[in-house]
Coordinates of C-alpha atoms in Angstrom, one line a residue:
X205 CA 0.0 -0.1 0.0
X206 CA 1.4 3.4 -1.0
X207 CA 1.6 6.2 1.6
X208 CA 2.6 9.6 1.7
X209 CA 3.6 12.0 4.4
X210 CA 1.0 14.6 5.6
X211 CA 2.3 18.0 5.4
X212 CA 3.4 19.3 8.7
X213 CA 4.9 22.7 9.4
X214 CA 8.2 22.6 11.2
X215 CA 8.4 23.0 14.9
X216 CA 10.3 26.2 14.9
X217 CA 10.5 29.0 17.3
X218 CA 8.9 29.3 20.8
X219 CA 5.6 27.4 21.8
X220 CA 3.4 29.4 24.2
X221 CA 1.6 27.2 26.8
X222 CA -1.1 29.1 28.8
X223 CA -2.7 27.2 31.6
X224 CA -6.3 28.1 32.9
X225 CA -5.5 27.5 36.5
X226 CA -1.9 27.6 38.1
X227 CA -2.7 24.8 40.8
X228 CA -1.3 21.5 41.6
X229 CA -1.3 20.2 38.1
X230 CA 0.0 23.2 36.2
X231 CA 2.8 23.9 38.8
X232 CA 3.8 20.2 38.8
X233 CA 4.1 20.2 34.9
X234 CA 6.0 23.5 34.9
X235 CA 8.5 22.5 37.6
X236 CA 8.9 18.9 35.9
X237 CA 9.7 20.5 32.4
X238 CA 12.2 23.0 34.0
X239 CA 13.9 20.1 35.9
X240 CA 13.9 17.8 32.8
X241 CA 15.4 20.7 30.5
X242 CA 18.2 20.9 33.1
X243 CA 18.9 17.2 33.2
X244 CA 17.7 16.8 36.7
X245 CA 14.9 14.4 36.1
X246 CA 13.5 12.1 33.4
X247 CA 10.0 12.5 31.7
X248 CA 8.5 9.4 33.2
X249 CA 4.8 8.9 32.2
X250 CA 5.2 10.9 28.9
X251 CA 4.5 8.8 25.8
X252 CA 5.6 11.8 23.7
X253 CA 9.0 11.8 25.4
X254 CA 9.8 8.0 26.2
X255 CA 7.4 6.1 24.1
X256 CA 8.4 4.1 21.0
X257 CA 6.3 3.3 17.8
X258 CA 6.5 0.4 15.8
X259 CA 6.9 0.7 11.9
X260 CA 6.3 -1.9 9.4
X261 CA 6.6 -5.6 10.0
X262 CA 7.6 -7.1 13.2
X263 CA 10.7 -8.5 11.5
X264 CA 11.9 -5.3 10.3
X265 CA 12.7 -4.3 13.8
X266 CA 11.9 -0.6 13.5
X267 CA 10.8 1.0 16.7
X268 CA 12.1 4.7 17.0
X269 CA 11.3 7.0 19.9
X270 CA 8.3 9.1 19.2
X271 CA 10.0 12.3 19.5
X272 CA 12.6 10.9 16.8
X273 CA 9.8 9.9 14.6
X274 CA 7.4 12.9 14.7
X275 CA 8.6 16.5 14.7
X276 CA 7.5 17.6 18.1
X277 CA 8.4 20.8 19.7
X278 CA 11.4 20.6 22.0
X279 CA 11.0 21.2 25.6
X280 CA 13.5 24.1 25.4
X281 CA 10.9 25.8 23.2
X282 CA 8.0 25.8 25.7
X283 CA 7.2 29.2 27.4
X284 CA 4.7 28.9 30.2
X285 CA 1.9 31.4 31.5
X286 CA -1.3 31.1 33.4
X287 CA -4.6 32.7 34.6
X288 CA -5.6 32.1 38.3
X289 CA -8.0 33.8 40.7
X290 CA -5.2 33.2 43.3
X291 CA -2.2 35.4 42.8
X292 CA 0.4 32.9 43.8
X293 CA 3.5 32.6 41.5
X294 CA 4.2 29.2 40.1
X295 CA 6.8 28.9 42.9
X296 CA 4.4 29.8 45.7
X297 CA 1.7 27.4 44.2
X298 CA 4.2 24.4 44.0
X299 CA 5.0 24.9 47.6
X300 CA 1.3 25.5 48.7
X301 CA 0.1 22.6 46.8
X302 CA 2.6 20.0 48.4
X303 CA 3.0 17.8 45.4
X304 CA 6.9 18.1 45.1
X305 CA 9.5 18.0 47.6
X306 CA 10.5 21.6 48.1
X307 CA 14.4 21.1 48.4
X308 CA 14.7 18.4 45.7
X309 CA 12.4 19.4 43.0
X310 CA 11.4 23.2 43.7
X311 CA 14.3 25.3 45.0
X312 CA 16.6 24.1 42.3
X313 CA 14.2 25.8 39.6
X314 CA 12.9 28.4 42.1
X315 CA 14.0 31.4 39.8
X316 CA 12.2 30.1 36.8
X317 CA 9.1 29.3 38.8
X318 CA 9.1 32.7 40.3
X319 CA 8.8 34.4 37.0
X320 CA 5.5 32.9 36.3
X321 CA 2.8 35.2 37.8
X322 CA -0.8 34.4 36.9
X323 CA -2.8 36.9 35.0
X324 CA -6.3 37.8 36.6
X325 CA -8.6 35.2 36.0
X326 CA -12.4 35.2 34.7
X327 CA -13.7 33.7 37.9
X328 CA -17.4 33.6 39.1
X329 CA -18.1 31.6 42.3
X330 CA -21.5 30.8 40.9
X331 CA -19.8 28.1 38.9
X332 CA -17.2 26.9 41.4
X333 CA -18.7 27.6 44.9
X334 CA -16.1 26.2 47.1
X335 CA -13.2 28.5 45.7
X336 CA -12.5 32.2 46.1
X337 CA -9.9 34.6 45.0
X338 CA -9.0 38.3 44.4
X339 CA -7.0 38.0 41.4
X340 CA -10.0 38.3 39.2
X341 CA -10.7 40.4 36.2
X342 CA -13.1 43.3 36.4
X343 CA -16.1 43.6 34.3
X344 CA -19.6 42.1 34.5
X345 CA -20.2 41.4 30.9
X346 CA -19.2 38.1 29.5
X347 CA -18.3 39.6 26.1
X348 CA -16.2 42.3 27.8
X349 CA -14.4 39.2 29.8
X350 CA -13.9 37.3 26.7
X351 CA -12.2 40.2 24.9
X352 CA -10.0 40.6 27.9
X353 CA -8.8 37.1 27.6
X354 CA -8.3 37.6 23.9
X355 CA -6.0 40.5 24.8
X356 CA -4.1 38.6 27.3
X357 CA -3.5 35.8 24.8
X358 CA -2.1 38.4 22.1
X359 CA -0.1 40.2 24.8
X360 CA 1.5 37.0 26.1
X361 CA 2.3 35.9 22.5
X362 CA 3.9 39.3 21.7
X363 CA 5.8 39.6 25.1
X364 CA 7.3 36.1 24.9
X365 CA 8.1 36.1 21.2
X366 CA 5.8 33.0 20.7
X367 CA 5.4 31.5 17.2
X368 CA 2.5 29.3 18.3
X369 CA 0.2 28.9 21.3
X370 CA -1.7 26.3 23.1
X371 CA -4.3 26.9 26.0
X372 CA -4.9 24.2 28.2
X373 CA -7.7 24.2 30.9
X374 CA -6.6 22.8 34.5
X375 CA -9.1 24.6 36.4
X376 CA -11.6 23.3 39.0
X377 CA -14.8 21.5 38.0
X378 CA -17.6 23.8 37.4
X379 CA -21.2 22.9 38.5
X380 CA -23.2 20.7 36.2
X381 CA -24.7 22.4 33.1
X382 CA -26.9 20.7 30.6
X383 CA -26.2 21.6 26.8
X384 CA -28.9 24.1 25.7
X385 CA -30.0 26.5 22.9
X386 CA -26.9 28.9 23.6
X387 CA -24.5 26.0 22.8
X388 CA -26.0 24.8 19.6
X389 CA -24.3 27.3 17.0
X390 CA -21.7 29.9 17.2
X391 CA -24.2 32.5 16.4
X392 CA -26.5 31.4 19.4
X393 CA -23.4 31.3 21.7
X394 CA -22.3 34.9 20.8
X395 CA -25.7 36.1 21.4
X396 CA -25.7 34.4 24.8
X397 CA -22.3 36.1 25.5
X398 CA -23.8 39.5 24.6
X399 CA -26.9 38.6 27.0
X400 CA -24.7 37.4 29.9
X401 CA -26.5 34.2 29.8
X402 CA -25.8 31.9 32.7
X403 CA -25.4 28.9 30.3
X404 CA -22.0 30.4 29.4
X405 CA -19.6 29.6 32.3
X406 CA -16.0 30.9 32.6
X407 CA -14.5 28.0 31.1
X408 CA -16.2 28.6 27.9
X409 CA -15.1 32.1 27.8
X410 CA -11.4 30.8 27.8
X411 CA -12.3 28.1 25.0
X412 CA -14.0 30.9 22.9
X413 CA -11.1 33.4 23.6
X414 CA -8.3 31.0 22.5
X415 CA -10.3 29.8 19.4
X416 CA -11.1 33.2 18.3
X417 CA -7.4 33.9 18.4
X418 CA -6.6 31.0 16.3
X419 CA -5.0 29.0 19.3
X420 CA -5.7 25.4 20.0
X421 CA -7.6 24.5 23.2
X422 CA -7.4 21.6 25.4
X423 CA -10.1 21.0 28.3
X424 CA -8.8 18.9 31.1
X425 CA -11.7 19.4 33.3
X426 CA -15.1 17.5 33.2
X427 CA -17.0 20.9 32.8
X428 CA -19.1 21.6 29.7
X429 CA -16.6 23.6 27.8
X430 CA -15.9 22.5 24.3
X431 CA -18.0 19.5 23.8
X432 CA -21.0 21.6 22.2
X433 CA -21.6 22.5 18.6
X434 CA -20.9 26.1 19.0
X435 CA -17.2 25.4 19.9
X436 CA -16.6 22.8 17.2
X437 CA -18.1 25.1 14.7
X438 CA -15.7 27.9 15.9
X439 CA -12.6 25.5 15.9
X440 CA -13.2 24.5 12.4
X441 CA -13.9 28.1 11.3
X442 CA -10.7 29.2 12.9
X443 CA -8.8 26.2 11.6
X444 CA -7.6 25.0 15.0
X445 CA -7.7 21.7 16.9
X446 CA -9.5 21.2 20.3
X447 CA -9.8 18.1 22.6
X448 CA -11.3 17.2 25.9
X449 CA -12.5 16.3 28.4
X450 CA -11.4 15.5 31.9
X451 CA -7.9 14.1 32.4
X452 CA -7.7 10.4 32.9
X453 CA -5.2 9.8 35.4
X454 CA -6.3 7.4 38.4
X455 CA -9.4 5.2 39.0
X456 CA -10.9 5.7 35.4
X457 CA -7.5 4.7 33.9
X458 CA -7.7 1.5 35.9
X459 CA -11.3 1.0 34.7
X460 CA -10.5 1.5 31.0
X461 CA -8.0 -1.3 31.4
X462 CA -9.9 -3.7 33.3
X463 CA -13.3 -3.4 31.6
X464 CA -11.8 -4.5 28.2
X465 CA -10.3 -7.5 29.9
X466 CA -13.7 -8.5 31.1
X467 CA -15.3 -8.0 27.7
X468 CA -12.4 -9.7 25.7
X469 CA -13.1 -12.9 28.0
X470 CA -16.8 -12.6 28.1
X471 CA -16.9 -12.4 31.6
X472 CA -20.1 -10.8 33.3
X473 CA -20.4 -7.9 35.6
X474 CA -22.7 -7.6 38.4
X475 CA -21.6 -4.4 40.0
X476 CA -18.7 -1.9 40.1
X477 CA -18.3 0.3 43.2
X478 CA -15.8 3.0 43.1
X479 CA -14.8 5.5 45.7
X480 CA -12.1 8.0 46.1
X481 CA -10.6 10.0 48.9
X482 CA -8.4 13.1 48.2
X483 CA -7.7 16.5 49.9
X484 CA -6.4 18.7 47.3
X485 CA -8.3 21.8 45.8
X486 CA -10.0 19.4 43.4
X487 CA -11.3 17.5 46.4
X488 CA -12.6 20.5 48.2
X489 CA -14.5 21.7 45.0
X490 CA -15.9 18.5 44.2
X491 CA -17.5 18.4 47.8
X492 CA -20.1 20.6 46.5
X493 CA -22.8 18.3 45.0
X494 CA -23.3 20.3 41.7
X495 CA -19.6 20.0 40.9
X496 CA -19.5 16.5 41.9
X497 CA -22.5 15.9 39.5
X498 CA -20.3 17.3 36.5
X499 CA -17.4 14.9 37.6
X500 CA -19.7 11.9 38.2
X501 CA -21.2 12.1 34.7
X502 CA -17.8 12.0 33.1
X503 CA -16.7 9.0 35.3
X504 CA -19.8 6.9 34.8
X505 CA -20.0 6.7 31.0
X506 CA -16.9 4.7 30.7
X507 CA -18.2 1.3 31.5
X508 CA -21.3 1.6 29.5
X509 CA -19.3 2.4 26.4
X510 CA -16.8 -0.1 26.7
X511 CA -18.9 -3.2 27.7
X512 CA -21.8 -2.3 25.3
X513 CA -24.8 -3.7 27.2
X514 CA -27.3 -3.6 24.4
X515 CA -25.0 -6.1 22.5
X516 CA -24.3 -8.3 25.5
X517 CA -27.5 -8.2 27.8
X518 CA -26.7 -11.5 29.4
X519 CA -23.2 -10.2 30.6
X520 CA -23.7 -6.5 31.0
X521 CA -27.4 -5.6 30.8
X522 CA -28.0 -5.2 34.5
X523 CA -24.9 -4.2 36.4
X524 CA -24.8 -1.7 39.1
X525 CA -22.2 1.3 38.8
X526 CA -21.7 3.5 41.8
X527 CA -19.0 6.3 42.0
X528 CA -18.3 8.3 45.3
X529 CA -15.6 11.1 45.9
X530 CA -14.8 12.1 49.4
X531 CA -13.0 15.2 50.5
X532 CA -10.3 14.4 53.1
X533 CA -7.8 17.1 53.7
X534 CA -5.1 15.1 55.4
X535 CA -4.4 13.2 52.2
X536 CA -3.6 16.2 50.2
X537 CA -2.7 15.3 46.6
X538 CA -2.2 11.8 47.4
X539 CA -5.4 10.2 46.2
X540 CA -6.7 6.7 47.1
X541 CA -9.0 4.9 44.9
X542 CA -11.0 1.9 45.9
X543 CA -12.6 -0.4 43.6
X544 CA -14.9 -3.3 44.3
X545 CA -15.8 -5.3 41.1
X546 CA -18.3 -8.3 41.3
X547 CA -18.2 -10.3 38.3
X548 CA -19.3 -13.7 37.3
X549 CA -18.1 -16.5 35.1
X550 CA -18.8 -20.1 33.7
X551 CA -22.3 -21.2 34.9
X552 CA -22.8 -17.8 36.7
X553 CA -20.4 -18.4 39.6
X554 CA -19.6 -15.2 41.2
X555 CA -16.1 -13.8 41.7
X556 CA -14.5 -10.5 42.8
X557 CA -11.7 -8.1 41.9
X558 CA -10.6 -5.6 44.5
X559 CA -8.3 -2.6 43.6
X560 CA -6.7 -0.1 45.9
X561 CA -4.8 2.4 44.0
X562 CA -2.7 4.8 46.1
X563 CA -1.8 7.4 43.5
X564 CA -0.5 11.0 43.2
X565 CA -3.1 12.9 41.3
X566 CA -0.7 15.5 39.9
X567 CA 2.2 13.3 39.3
X568 CA 0.0 11.2 37.0
X569 CA -1.6 14.3 35.4
X570 CA 1.6 16.2 34.7
X571 CA 3.2 14.0 31.8
X572 CA -0.3 13.7 30.3
X573 CA -0.6 17.6 30.1
X574 CA 2.9 17.6 28.4
X575 CA 2.0 15.0 25.9
X576 CA -1.3 16.9 25.2
X577 CA 0.4 20.2 24.6
X578 CA 3.0 18.5 22.4
X579 CA 0.6 16.4 20.3
X580 CA -1.9 19.3 20.0
X581 CA 0.7 21.5 18.7
X582 CA 1.8 18.8 16.2
X583 CA -2.0 18.7 15.2
X584 CA -2.1 22.4 14.8
X585 CA 1.2 22.5 12.6
X586 CA -0.3 19.5 10.5
X587 CA -3.6 21.5 9.8
X588 CA -5.9 19.2 11.7
X589 CA -8.9 21.1 12.9
X590 CA -11.8 20.4 15.3
X591 CA -12.1 17.7 17.6
X592 CA -9.0 15.5 18.0
X593 CA -10.3 11.9 18.7
X594 CA -6.9 10.5 18.4
X595 CA -6.1 12.1 21.7
X596 CA -9.0 10.3 23.6
X597 CA -6.2 8.1 25.4
X598 CA -6.0 11.1 27.8
X599 CA -9.4 11.7 28.6
X600 CA -12.1 10.3 31.0
X601 CA -14.9 11.6 28.7
X602 CA -13.3 11.8 25.2
X603 CA -14.9 14.4 22.9
X604 CA -16.1 12.8 19.8
X605 CA -17.8 13.4 16.5
X606 CA -21.8 14.0 17.0
X607 CA -22.8 11.2 14.8
X608 CA -20.6 8.6 16.7
X609 CA -19.8 7.5 20.4
X610 CA -16.6 7.8 22.5
X611 CA -13.9 5.3 22.5
X612 CA -13.0 4.5 26.0
X613 CA -11.0 1.3 25.6
X614 CA -7.3 2.4 26.5
X615 CA -5.7 -0.1 24.1
X616 CA -8.0 0.9 21.2
X617 CA -7.3 4.5 22.1
X618 CA -3.5 3.8 22.1
X619 CA -3.9 2.2 18.8
X620 CA -5.7 5.1 17.4
X621 CA -3.1 7.5 18.6
X622 CA -0.1 5.7 17.3
X623 CA -1.9 4.9 13.8
X624 CA -2.5 8.8 13.5
X625 CA 1.3 9.5 13.9
X626 CA 2.0 6.7 11.3
X627 CA -0.6 8.3 9.0
X628 CA 0.9 11.7 9.5
X629 CA 4.4 10.5 8.7
X630 CA 3.3 8.4 5.8
X631 CA 4.0 5.1 7.2
X632 CA 1.5 2.1 7.0
X633 CA -1.0 1.5 9.7
X634 CA -0.4 -1.5 12.0
X635 CA -3.3 -3.9 12.2
X636 CA -1.6 -6.9 14.0
X637 CA -2.7 -9.1 11.2
X638 CA -0.4 -12.2 11.0
X639 CA -0.5 -12.0 7.2
X640 CA 1.6 -8.9 7.4
X641 CA 4.5 -10.9 8.1
X642 CA 4.1 -13.0 5.1
X643 CA 5.5 -12.4 1.7

């Protein structure tokens, strides 16, 4: 099969990365990148930095590192900035969040972290009730606030001599919002902006501002932000990529591995009970029932889409799925996820799987954020617009085409990502068909 490389603009110049939210995740990403750039750490967890990709037949023994195969931006090209309602610098945020050891991982790069001061945020406590802050933009009008964000993007790009930009939302979960008339088209959305419609939360203002400036946008929260027709329309009109939503880091990551195992072996599921305890800002915000409802919706859809109960009613037609999140301040960023899985096998005999995942939330999220930034910049330079389903690997609730359904199976997601990279570079897709090795 003949293939040809997709045209990709070179990764020259500086890549600006603007975080919406300079909390635990963003400060951990920035600190990690600064340490890696100085040879003080390795990018563990980053597929874009440490992963390999098989090319051709297995007998060809071609498996280059991904950064040697596709033209990704170098870490030295990244320039960081942020918005946050709390005025802490990246240095102060890293210390306050308590994810990293101060003397091993923060002080050696203190000067770089202190330079990153968050711009005033668009923040409304109506949408995130458990947070407050004083580093907030003035102006009551949503159109006015969106235009102020656009100014911030332009000013940051000019001040830092950036050739390209990516905006990534690492902010707290907003209260649950149902898609409505204001979200169905760009025209309706802009009318809602002018009317200060409550259906337009702050996260959408950031997405709108970025896309209007021709900047790719990534939604790392479960909030309703880009997964509406108005935003996908704007992304295509502006010619830029977008992706989301909700970073897949801990308990849901485990689910998207174990559920495919059950389905692959046709083992039945009676129930799956999941609970989490965490004590960071995310946990505090999710202690509000309306914010938890937003997170719950993102987490609950995983099993149904993987197991396809309509196709396998005897196995998955009546399972019970429960998700709980408990705010427990002493735990900080060290999250604990418990899963009790009741399954059944041959002749209906019951069995159980129990998982106790003691993870570090931001440590798992940081390399994922780096991958999304680098791959989204690649998509932008390759002229890929709209929803980037090939990045579903990184999200709990992957945004997808309106006439389709999301793919949650981690292994299918990984195959889709790597096959997209092969397609971009003019290499044949890997199907794992044995006949590929025969002449």
